[in-house]
mmCIF file of C-alpha atoms and ligand atoms in Angstrom:
data_model
loop_
_atom_site.group_PDB
_atom_site.id
_atom_site.type_symbol
_atom_site.label_atom_id
_atom_site.label_comp_id
_atom_site.label_asym_id
_atom_site.label_seq_id
_atom_site.Cartn_x
_atom_site.Cartn_y
_atom_site.Cartn_z
ATOM 1 C CA MET A 18 -0.094 0.064 -0.030
ATOM 2 C CA ALA A 19 1.471 3.270 -1.009
ATOM 3 C CA ARG A 20 0.349 6.522 0.520
ATOM 4 C CA ILE A 21 -0.188 9.396 -1.919
ATOM 5 C CA LEU A 22 -0.618 12.889 -0.533
ATOM 6 C CA THR A 23 -1.003 16.296 -2.080
ATOM 7 C CA GLY A 24 -2.455 19.725 -1.376
ATOM 8 C CA ILE A 25 -3.824 22.673 -3.272
ATOM 9 C CA GLN A 26 -3.698 26.109 -1.735
ATOM 10 C CA SER A 27 -6.975 27.882 -1.369
ATOM 11 C CA THR A 28 -5.670 31.020 -2.904
ATOM 12 C CA GLY A 29 -8.380 31.191 -5.569
ATOM 13 C CA ARG A 30 -11.169 29.099 -7.382
ATOM 14 C CA PRO A 31 -9.535 26.098 -9.061
ATOM 15 C CA HIS A 32 -8.866 26.734 -12.782
ATOM 16 C CA LEU A 33 -8.434 24.580 -15.819
ATOM 17 C CA GLY A 34 -4.577 24.359 -15.122
ATOM 18 C CA ASN A 35 -5.152 23.091 -11.618
ATOM 19 C CA ILE A 36 -7.749 20.614 -12.939
ATOM 20 C CA LEU A 37 -5.697 19.141 -15.766
ATOM 21 C CA GLY A 38 -2.383 19.556 -13.953
ATOM 22 C CA ALA A 39 -3.269 18.360 -10.509
ATOM 23 C CA ILE A 40 -6.848 17.329 -9.742
ATOM 24 C CA LYS A 41 -7.403 14.896 -12.697
ATOM 25 C CA PRO A 42 -4.000 13.118 -12.382
ATOM 26 C CA GLY A 43 -4.336 12.941 -8.565
ATOM 27 C CA ILE A 44 -7.722 11.325 -8.864
ATOM 28 C CA GLU A 45 -6.366 8.864 -11.287
ATOM 29 C CA LEU A 46 -3.703 7.771 -8.842
ATOM 30 C CA SER A 47 -6.189 7.577 -6.070
ATOM 31 C CA THR A 48 -8.384 5.004 -7.951
ATOM 32 C CA ASN A 49 -5.573 2.389 -7.848
ATOM 33 C CA PRO A 50 -6.654 -0.040 -5.157
ATOM 34 C CA LYS A 51 -3.026 -0.232 -3.969
ATOM 35 C CA ASN A 52 -2.987 3.384 -3.174
ATOM 36 C CA GLU A 53 -4.439 5.383 -0.357
ATOM 37 C CA ALA A 54 -4.773 9.097 -1.127
ATOM 38 C CA LEU A 55 -4.695 11.998 1.286
ATOM 39 C CA PHE A 56 -5.723 15.139 -0.630
ATOM 40 C CA PHE A 57 -6.090 18.330 1.302
ATOM 41 C CA ILE A 58 -6.806 22.063 0.873
ATOM 42 C CA ALA A 59 -3.748 24.009 1.979
ATOM 43 C CA ASP A 60 -5.652 26.835 3.648
ATOM 44 C CA LEU A 61 -2.792 27.669 6.122
ATOM 45 C CA HIS A 62 -0.512 28.072 3.301
ATOM 46 C CA SER A 63 -3.006 30.490 1.653
ATOM 47 C CA LEU A 64 -2.654 32.883 4.652
ATOM 48 C CA THR A 65 0.796 33.687 3.469
ATOM 49 C CA THR A 66 -0.782 35.670 0.673
ATOM 50 C CA ILE A 67 -4.621 35.989 1.148
ATOM 51 C CA LYS A 68 -5.725 37.939 4.154
ATOM 52 C CA ASP A 69 -9.495 38.164 3.522
ATOM 53 C CA GLY A 70 -11.199 35.553 5.564
ATOM 54 C CA LYS A 71 -14.367 35.498 3.444
ATOM 55 C CA GLU A 72 -12.370 35.058 0.369
ATOM 56 C CA ARG A 73 -10.301 32.200 1.796
ATOM 57 C CA HIS A 74 -13.492 30.397 3.099
ATOM 58 C CA GLU A 75 -15.073 30.575 -0.341
ATOM 59 C CA ASN A 76 -11.902 29.394 -2.098
ATOM 60 C CA THR A 77 -11.659 26.533 0.276
ATOM 61 C CA LEU A 78 -15.102 25.299 -0.407
ATOM 62 C CA ALA A 79 -14.726 25.796 -4.146
ATOM 63 C CA THR A 80 -11.394 23.871 -4.115
ATOM 64 C CA ALA A 81 -13.092 21.120 -2.125
ATOM 65 C CA ALA A 82 -16.168 21.102 -4.482
ATOM 66 C CA ALA A 83 -13.811 20.800 -7.516
ATOM 67 C CA TRP A 84 -12.154 17.658 -6.108
ATOM 68 C CA LEU A 85 -15.547 16.157 -5.642
ATOM 69 C CA ALA A 86 -16.881 17.288 -8.993
ATOM 70 C CA PHE A 87 -14.173 15.368 -10.704
ATOM 71 C CA GLY A 88 -15.017 12.219 -8.803
ATOM 72 C CA PHE A 89 -12.667 12.101 -5.863
ATOM 73 C CA ASP A 90 -13.795 9.072 -3.716
ATOM 74 C CA THR A 91 -13.998 10.348 -0.101
ATOM 75 C CA ASP A 92 -14.992 6.839 1.137
ATOM 76 C CA LYS A 93 -11.877 5.182 -0.046
ATOM 77 C CA ASN A 94 -9.447 8.021 0.502
ATOM 78 C CA ILE A 95 -8.925 10.978 2.983
ATOM 79 C CA PHE A 96 -10.071 14.548 2.222
ATOM 80 C CA TYR A 97 -9.443 17.355 4.599
ATOM 81 C CA ARG A 98 -8.632 20.970 5.331
ATOM 82 C CA GLN A 99 -5.139 21.488 6.612
ATOM 83 C CA SER A 100 -6.213 23.886 9.193
ATOM 84 C CA GLN A 101 -8.441 21.493 10.784
ATOM 85 C CA ILE A 102 -5.581 19.350 12.027
ATOM 86 C CA PRO A 103 -3.871 22.261 13.833
ATOM 87 C CA GLU A 104 -1.119 20.041 15.240
ATOM 88 C CA VAL A 105 0.447 20.503 11.929
ATOM 89 C CA CYS A 106 1.629 23.910 13.208
ATOM 90 C CA GLU A 107 3.165 22.241 16.213
ATOM 91 C CA PHE A 108 4.855 19.679 14.014
ATOM 92 C CA THR A 109 6.042 22.570 11.899
ATOM 93 C CA TRP A 110 7.573 24.360 14.911
ATOM 94 C CA TYR A 111 9.626 21.138 15.640
ATOM 95 C CA LEU A 112 10.779 20.903 12.066
ATOM 96 C CA ASN A 113 11.689 24.612 12.027
ATOM 97 C CA CYS A 114 14.249 23.919 14.732
ATOM 98 C CA TYR A 115 15.970 21.508 12.478
ATOM 99 C CA THR A 116 15.845 23.561 9.281
ATOM 100 C CA PRO A 117 19.022 25.403 8.383
ATOM 101 C CA TYR A 118 18.393 29.101 7.577
ATOM 102 C CA PRO A 119 20.228 29.023 4.207
ATOM 103 C CA MET A 120 17.999 26.125 2.958
ATOM 104 C CA LEU A 121 14.932 28.490 3.340
ATOM 105 C CA ALA A 122 16.837 31.552 2.092
ATOM 106 C CA ASN A 123 17.509 29.575 -1.160
ATOM 107 C CA ALA A 124 13.912 28.479 -1.732
ATOM 108 C CA HIS A 125 12.466 29.877 -4.915
ATOM 109 C CA SER A 126 9.229 30.878 -3.061
ATOM 110 C CA PHE A 127 11.233 33.239 -0.875
ATOM 111 C CA LYS A 128 14.064 34.128 -3.200
ATOM 112 C CA ASP A 129 11.699 35.382 -5.964
ATOM 113 C CA LYS A 130 10.462 37.989 -3.542
ATOM 114 C CA SER A 131 13.564 38.675 -1.745
ATOM 115 C CA ASP A 132 14.180 41.965 -3.630
ATOM 116 C CA ARG A 133 11.147 43.301 -1.873
ATOM 117 C CA LEU A 134 11.713 42.019 1.612
ATOM 118 C CA SER A 135 9.285 44.392 3.191
ATOM 119 C CA ASP A 136 6.461 42.319 1.387
ATOM 120 C CA VAL A 137 7.671 38.987 2.794
ATOM 121 C CA ASN A 138 6.081 37.826 6.014
ATOM 122 C CA ALA A 139 7.697 35.182 8.216
ATOM 123 C CA GLY A 140 4.958 32.634 7.187
ATOM 124 C CA LEU A 141 6.166 32.952 3.513
ATOM 125 C CA PHE A 142 9.666 32.358 4.758
ATOM 126 C CA ILE A 143 8.914 29.177 6.540
ATOM 127 C CA TYR A 144 6.262 28.006 3.865
ATOM 128 C CA PRO A 145 8.488 25.056 2.884
ATOM 129 C CA VAL A 146 8.638 23.850 6.447
ATOM 130 C CA LEU A 147 4.866 23.802 6.818
ATOM 131 C CA MET A 148 4.759 21.934 3.542
ATOM 132 C CA ALA A 149 7.302 19.473 5.005
ATOM 133 C CA ALA A 150 5.197 19.016 8.054
ATOM 134 C CA ASP A 151 2.143 18.379 5.833
ATOM 135 C CA ILE A 152 3.933 15.525 4.149
ATOM 136 C CA LEU A 153 5.972 14.025 7.076
ATOM 137 C CA MET A 154 3.074 14.130 9.502
ATOM 138 C CA TYR A 155 1.116 11.532 7.355
ATOM 139 C CA ASP A 156 3.885 9.231 6.459
ATOM 140 C CA ALA A 157 3.386 9.885 2.727
ATOM 141 C CA ASN A 158 5.362 7.776 0.241
ATOM 142 C CA TYR A 159 4.474 9.854 -2.948
ATOM 143 C CA VAL A 160 3.676 13.534 -3.515
ATOM 144 C CA PRO A 161 2.269 14.268 -6.866
ATOM 145 C CA VAL A 162 3.065 17.876 -7.722
ATOM 146 C CA GLY A 163 3.881 20.275 -10.603
ATOM 147 C CA LYS A 164 7.481 21.097 -11.541
ATOM 148 C CA ASP A 165 7.236 24.308 -9.604
ATOM 149 C CA GLN A 166 7.071 22.312 -6.332
ATOM 150 C CA GLN A 167 10.142 20.111 -6.863
ATOM 151 C CA GLN A 168 12.454 22.251 -4.695
ATOM 152 C CA HIS A 169 9.885 22.082 -1.792
ATOM 153 C CA LEU A 170 9.988 18.347 -2.025
ATOM 154 C CA GLU A 171 13.739 18.323 -1.873
ATOM 155 C CA ILE A 172 13.700 20.487 1.129
ATOM 156 C CA THR A 173 11.182 18.005 2.806
ATOM 157 C CA ARG A 174 13.452 15.015 1.957
ATOM 158 C CA ASP A 175 16.596 16.867 3.226
ATOM 159 C CA ILE A 176 14.781 17.672 6.561
ATOM 160 C CA ALA A 177 13.547 13.992 6.823
ATOM 161 C CA ILE A 178 16.902 12.458 6.010
ATOM 162 C CA ALA A 179 18.881 14.661 8.386
ATOM 163 C CA PHE A 180 16.335 13.990 11.175
ATOM 164 C CA ASN A 181 16.495 10.219 10.633
ATOM 165 C CA ASN A 182 20.222 10.270 10.630
ATOM 166 C CA LYS A 183 20.423 12.026 13.973
ATOM 167 C CA TYR A 184 17.568 10.227 15.789
ATOM 168 C CA GLY A 185 17.108 6.968 13.881
ATOM 169 C CA GLU A 186 14.197 6.061 11.555
ATOM 170 C CA THR A 187 11.430 8.439 12.298
ATOM 171 C CA PHE A 188 10.049 9.805 9.077
ATOM 172 C CA VAL A 189 9.062 8.185 5.918
ATOM 173 C CA VAL A 190 11.248 9.885 3.227
ATOM 174 C CA PRO A 191 8.741 10.926 0.491
ATOM 175 C CA GLU A 192 9.296 11.102 -3.182
ATOM 176 C CA ALA A 193 7.887 13.675 -5.603
ATOM 177 C CA ARG A 194 5.752 12.328 -8.453
ATOM 178 C CA ILE A 195 6.259 14.911 -11.271
ATOM 179 C CA ASP A 196 4.216 13.830 -14.276
ATOM 180 C CA LYS A 197 6.296 14.879 -17.219
ATOM 181 C CA THR A 198 3.417 14.132 -19.546
ATOM 182 C CA VAL A 199 1.180 16.780 -17.847
ATOM 183 C CA MET A 200 2.283 19.845 -19.718
ATOM 184 C CA THR A 201 1.979 23.399 -18.361
ATOM 185 C CA ILE A 202 -1.508 24.553 -19.319
ATOM 186 C CA PRO A 203 -1.378 27.942 -20.772
ATOM 187 C CA GLY A 204 -3.556 30.781 -19.583
ATOM 188 C CA ILE A 205 -5.673 33.224 -21.620
ATOM 189 C CA ASP A 206 -2.520 35.375 -22.276
ATOM 190 C CA GLY A 207 -0.371 32.503 -23.331
ATOM 191 C CA ASN A 208 1.707 32.462 -20.136
ATOM 192 C CA LYS A 209 1.435 29.517 -17.631
ATOM 193 C CA MET A 210 -2.146 29.624 -16.329
ATOM 194 C CA SER A 211 -1.931 30.706 -12.636
ATOM 195 C CA LYS A 212 -4.097 32.409 -10.130
ATOM 196 C CA SER A 213 -1.194 34.783 -9.488
ATOM 197 C CA TYR A 214 -1.273 35.988 -13.197
ATOM 198 C CA ASN A 215 -4.915 36.613 -13.474
ATOM 199 C CA ASN A 216 -5.113 34.668 -16.639
ATOM 200 C CA THR A 217 -7.128 31.611 -15.549
ATOM 201 C CA ILE A 218 -10.191 29.842 -17.008
ATOM 202 C CA ASP A 219 -12.577 28.957 -14.294
ATOM 203 C CA ILE A 220 -14.590 26.186 -15.909
ATOM 204 C CA PHE A 221 -17.238 26.402 -13.071
ATOM 205 C CA LEU A 222 -18.344 29.934 -14.031
ATOM 206 C CA PRO A 223 -21.932 30.477 -15.181
ATOM 207 C CA GLN A 224 -22.208 29.884 -18.965
ATOM 208 C CA LYS A 225 -22.273 33.553 -20.039
ATOM 209 C CA GLN A 226 -19.224 34.443 -17.887
ATOM 210 C CA LEU A 227 -17.351 31.418 -19.012
ATOM 211 C CA ARG A 228 -18.019 32.280 -22.689
ATOM 212 C CA LYS A 229 -16.878 35.824 -22.111
ATOM 213 C CA LYS A 230 -13.692 34.591 -20.469
ATOM 214 C CA ILE A 231 -13.011 32.229 -23.358
ATOM 215 C CA MET A 232 -13.656 35.005 -25.914
ATOM 216 C CA SER A 233 -11.001 37.044 -24.110
ATOM 217 C CA ILE A 234 -8.109 34.588 -24.933
ATOM 218 C CA VAL A 235 -5.452 36.571 -26.610
ATOM 219 C CA THR A 236 -4.844 35.904 -30.307
ATOM 220 C CA ASP A 237 -2.947 37.762 -33.060
ATOM 221 C CA SER A 238 -4.495 40.021 -35.582
ATOM 222 C CA THR A 239 -4.454 37.735 -38.601
ATOM 223 C CA PRO A 240 -7.583 38.718 -40.651
ATOM 224 C CA LEU A 241 -10.500 36.302 -40.731
ATOM 225 C CA GLU A 242 -9.835 35.360 -44.493
ATOM 226 C CA SER A 243 -6.165 34.395 -44.029
ATOM 227 C CA PRO A 244 -4.876 30.972 -43.068
ATOM 228 C CA LYS A 245 -3.580 30.837 -39.401
ATOM 229 C CA ASN A 246 -0.962 28.958 -37.716
ATOM 230 C CA PRO A 247 -2.497 26.599 -35.123
ATOM 231 C CA ASP A 248 0.773 25.976 -33.421
ATOM 232 C CA THR A 249 1.249 29.442 -32.156
ATOM 233 C CA CYS A 250 -2.327 29.961 -31.075
ATOM 234 C CA ASN A 251 -3.589 29.684 -27.351
ATOM 235 C CA VAL A 252 -7.121 28.885 -28.394
ATOM 236 C CA PHE A 253 -5.753 25.874 -30.443
ATOM 237 C CA ALA A 254 -3.466 24.837 -27.629
ATOM 238 C CA LEU A 255 -6.282 24.663 -25.054
ATOM 239 C CA TYR A 256 -8.650 22.971 -27.502
ATOM 240 C CA SER A 257 -6.005 20.320 -28.164
ATOM 241 C CA LEU A 258 -5.839 19.564 -24.397
ATOM 242 C CA LEU A 259 -9.462 18.598 -24.278
ATOM 243 C CA ALA A 260 -10.539 17.511 -27.776
ATOM 244 C CA ASN A 261 -10.123 14.069 -29.400
ATOM 245 C CA ASN A 262 -7.774 13.572 -32.298
ATOM 246 C CA GLU A 263 -10.449 13.921 -34.885
ATOM 247 C CA GLN A 264 -11.713 17.229 -33.526
ATOM 248 C CA VAL A 265 -8.154 18.568 -33.290
ATOM 249 C CA ALA A 266 -7.394 17.531 -36.832
ATOM 250 C CA THR A 267 -10.614 19.294 -38.040
ATOM 251 C CA MET A 268 -9.731 22.445 -36.117
ATOM 252 C CA ARG A 269 -6.156 22.361 -37.601
ATOM 253 C CA MET A 270 -7.567 22.117 -41.125
ATOM 254 C CA ASN A 271 -9.950 25.049 -40.404
ATOM 255 C CA TYR A 272 -6.986 27.195 -39.214
ATOM 256 C CA GLU A 273 -4.895 26.311 -42.145
ATOM 257 C CA GLY A 274 -7.687 26.707 -44.729
ATOM 258 C CA GLY A 275 -8.577 30.464 -44.002
ATOM 259 C CA ASN A 276 -12.095 31.953 -43.630
ATOM 260 C CA TYR A 277 -12.020 30.575 -40.159
ATOM 261 C CA GLY A 278 -11.701 33.321 -37.392
ATOM 262 C CA TYR A 279 -10.313 33.045 -33.841
ATOM 263 C CA GLY A 280 -13.959 33.791 -32.740
ATOM 264 C CA HIS A 281 -15.095 30.592 -34.372
ATOM 265 C CA ALA A 282 -12.316 28.645 -32.584
ATOM 266 C CA LYS A 283 -13.161 30.178 -29.327
ATOM 267 C CA GLN A 284 -16.903 29.388 -29.762
ATOM 268 C CA GLU A 285 -15.835 25.661 -30.358
ATOM 269 C CA LEU A 286 -13.683 25.667 -27.293
ATOM 270 C CA TYR A 287 -16.408 26.918 -25.194
ATOM 271 C CA GLU A 288 -18.900 24.399 -26.508
ATOM 272 C CA LEU A 289 -16.449 21.662 -25.921
ATOM 273 C CA ILE A 290 -15.952 22.602 -22.366
ATOM 274 C CA ILE A 291 -19.673 22.998 -21.688
ATOM 275 C CA GLY A 292 -20.423 19.642 -23.337
ATOM 276 C CA GLN A 293 -17.545 17.763 -21.838
ATOM 277 C CA MET A 294 -17.756 18.966 -18.302
ATOM 278 C CA SER A 295 -21.490 19.527 -17.776
ATOM 279 C CA GLY A 296 -21.634 16.720 -15.112
ATOM 280 C CA GLU A 297 -18.769 18.325 -13.180
ATOM 281 C CA ARG A 298 -20.158 21.769 -13.545
ATOM 282 C CA GLU A 299 -23.459 20.374 -12.031
ATOM 283 C CA THR A 300 -21.801 18.623 -9.211
ATOM 284 C CA PHE A 301 -19.696 21.599 -8.367
ATOM 285 C CA ASP A 302 -22.812 23.856 -8.187
ATOM 286 C CA TYR A 303 -24.601 21.226 -6.082
ATOM 287 C CA PHE A 304 -21.791 21.289 -3.414
ATOM 288 C CA MET A 305 -21.477 25.095 -3.421
ATOM 289 C CA GLU A 306 -25.275 25.297 -2.774
ATOM 290 C CA ASN A 307 -25.223 22.526 -0.330
ATOM 291 C CA THR A 308 -22.042 23.357 1.629
ATOM 292 C CA SER A 309 -23.124 21.523 4.826
ATOM 293 C CA GLU A 310 -22.767 18.297 2.738
ATOM 294 C CA LEU A 311 -19.411 19.361 1.548
ATOM 295 C CA ILE A 312 -18.203 20.132 5.031
ATOM 296 C CA ASN A 313 -19.597 16.868 6.436
ATOM 297 C CA LYS A 314 -17.336 15.035 3.862
ATOM 298 C CA LEU A 315 -14.323 17.177 5.015
ATOM 299 C CA GLU A 316 -15.035 16.657 8.629
ATOM 300 C CA GLU A 317 -15.113 12.874 8.091
ATOM 301 C CA GLY A 318 -11.788 13.061 6.297
ATOM 302 C CA GLU A 319 -10.280 15.304 8.994
ATOM 303 C CA GLN A 320 -11.074 12.601 11.700
ATOM 304 C CA LYS A 321 -9.221 10.024 9.706
ATOM 305 C CA ALA A 322 -6.306 12.360 8.900
ATOM 306 C CA ARG A 323 -5.994 13.456 12.474
ATOM 307 C CA GLU A 324 -5.704 9.882 13.699
ATOM 308 C CA ILE A 325 -2.860 9.297 11.343
ATOM 309 C CA GLY A 326 -1.084 12.690 12.051
ATOM 310 C CA LEU A 327 -1.194 12.436 15.842
ATOM 311 C CA LYS A 328 0.540 9.047 15.745
ATOM 312 C CA VAL A 329 3.615 10.588 13.764
ATOM 313 C CA LEU A 330 3.522 13.644 15.938
ATOM 314 C CA ASP A 331 3.915 11.360 19.038
ATOM 315 C CA ARG A 332 6.711 9.426 17.405
ATOM 316 C CA LEU A 333 8.504 12.770 16.703
ATOM 317 C CA LYS A 334 7.983 14.122 20.303
ATOM 318 C CA VAL A 335 9.254 11.023 21.870
ATOM 319 C CA LYS A 336 12.444 11.275 19.891
ATOM 320 C CA ILE A 337 13.126 14.874 20.928
ATOM 321 C CA GLY A 338 12.168 14.453 24.512
ATOM 322 C CA PHE A 339 8.724 15.939 24.963
HETATM 323 P P1 ADP B 416 -1.656 28.667 -9.187
HETATM 324 O O1 ADP B 416 -0.351 28.839 -9.943
HETATM 325 O O2 ADP B 416 -2.838 28.917 -9.944
HETATM 326 O O3 ADP B 416 -1.467 29.416 -7.763
HETATM 327 P P2 ADP B 416 -1.230 26.286 -7.423
HETATM 328 O O4 ADP B 416 0.189 26.740 -7.206
HETATM 329 O O5 ADP B 416 -2.259 26.339 -6.370
HETATM 330 O O6 ADP B 416 -1.705 27.074 -8.756
HETATM 331 O O7 ADP B 416 -1.135 24.880 -8.075
HETATM 332 C C1 ADP B 416 -1.929 23.788 -7.590
HETATM 333 C C2 ADP B 416 -1.616 22.599 -8.385
HETATM 334 O O8 ADP B 416 -1.949 22.825 -9.815
HETATM 335 C C3 ADP B 416 -0.090 22.279 -8.513
HETATM 336 O O9 ADP B 416 0.100 20.827 -8.482
HETATM 337 C C4 ADP B 416 0.356 22.837 -9.851
HETATM 338 O O10 ADP B 416 1.444 22.228 -10.263
HETATM 339 C C5 ADP B 416 -0.860 22.613 -10.723
HETATM 340 N N1 ADP B 416 -0.879 23.607 -11.747
HETATM 341 C C6 ADP B 416 -1.213 25.013 -11.456
HETATM 342 N N2 ADP B 416 -1.157 25.653 -12.572
HETATM 343 C C7 ADP B 416 -0.857 24.763 -13.657
HETATM 344 C C8 ADP B 416 -0.738 24.876 -15.113
HETATM 345 N N3 ADP B 416 -1.004 26.046 -15.626
HETATM 346 N N4 ADP B 416 -0.505 23.832 -15.683
HETATM 347 C C9 ADP B 416 -0.392 22.581 -15.052
HETATM 348 N N5 ADP B 416 -0.462 22.422 -13.731
HETATM 349 C C10 ADP B 416 -0.804 23.575 -12.994
HETATM 350 N N1 LIG B 417 2.794 24.376 -1.998
HETATM 351 C C1 LIG B 417 1.876 23.697 -2.823
HETATM 352 C C2 LIG B 417 1.489 24.490 -4.047
HETATM 353 O O1 LIG B 417 1.456 25.637 -4.067
HETATM 354 C C3 LIG B 417 0.661 23.273 -2.082
HETATM 355 C C4 LIG B 417 0.971 22.364 -0.862
HETATM 356 C C5 LIG B 417 1.016 22.692 0.448
HETATM 357 C C6 LIG B 417 1.334 21.077 -1.046
HETATM 358 N N2 LIG B 417 1.314 21.572 1.229
HETATM 359 C C7 LIG B 417 1.700 20.475 0.313
HETATM 360 C C8 LIG B 417 1.522 20.121 -2.084
HETATM 361 C C9 LIG B 417 2.068 19.231 0.532
HETATM 362 C C10 LIG B 417 1.931 18.873 -1.876
HETATM 363 C C11 LIG B 417 2.244 18.408 -0.439
HETATM 364 O O2 LIG B 417 1.108 23.897 -5.034
#
């Protein structure tokens, strides 16, 4: 039995990049009977950037609803909010005291912002240690994440290995699972789709708003009549990620043939999303309207997660004399 663990921050509503890059591959792994999955909403991590409580609460529910909409089985697996097992903060404190300062000073999450140190809070600085606690407290074997999280996983492993060397086998040393076949999903401006770039497609928006968002995908100014290059177009790139081979080939022909505008391609992308994800959109809306059901599912998972986490916390405390 392998234990798979991953988290998504509740810094925004989940977007197509999160869904194709994390949620769908995660659910795929969780369906293997040999795996047990712990998937959580990293709401404590979101506090390093989001300060508005209402916003965080809504993002947390939306992130949970997205996992359920895509079919995450909460009976077989464990689903929880990071903040509801607050001992992870205690666990983080212990790990902090074993984490060398230069390791954190070198983390991209900090370094990228180190030219504006006045904007960096202490939480952001120890972000990787909280993440290590998230992983080590549940004896996770594999952590599916995007490439951007690779360094955080290395920090987690370094902390675990150094601790085990000093005190004997205490932590399971986790491995990152970085799926090279999952490409970086482009946003509406062609850069990596990310909540921080404000270029996301939220597939759970009401139809009219979703259509408007898709119509705002940036394209070049090739006139309607002229042939177009599908390989440099964001609309085509996004369509190719969702459509079947035949649909992709037809759109390619349309681009290359001329008299086919970007507006047509955007309309087809919109219709594809609406057609393909209608069930997921419905389930998402259902849970967002019935949040008590959603919270019940989380609370069940939180009990199970806590049971696992407290055992590892005890194991750690004994080693260090508490
Ligand atoms: P964001 O960049 O929008 O803040 P997160 O950092 O919360 O997204 O990412 C949550 C998960 O979704 C991670 O596993 C990350 O690798 C994945 N992910 C985010 N954006 C993309 C993207 N554009 N393409 C593929 N995967 C993505
Ligand atoms: N830092 C991760 C991200 O931004 C989210 C996260 C928090 C996480 N704790 C984790 C991912 C533990 C995997 C395991 O994507």
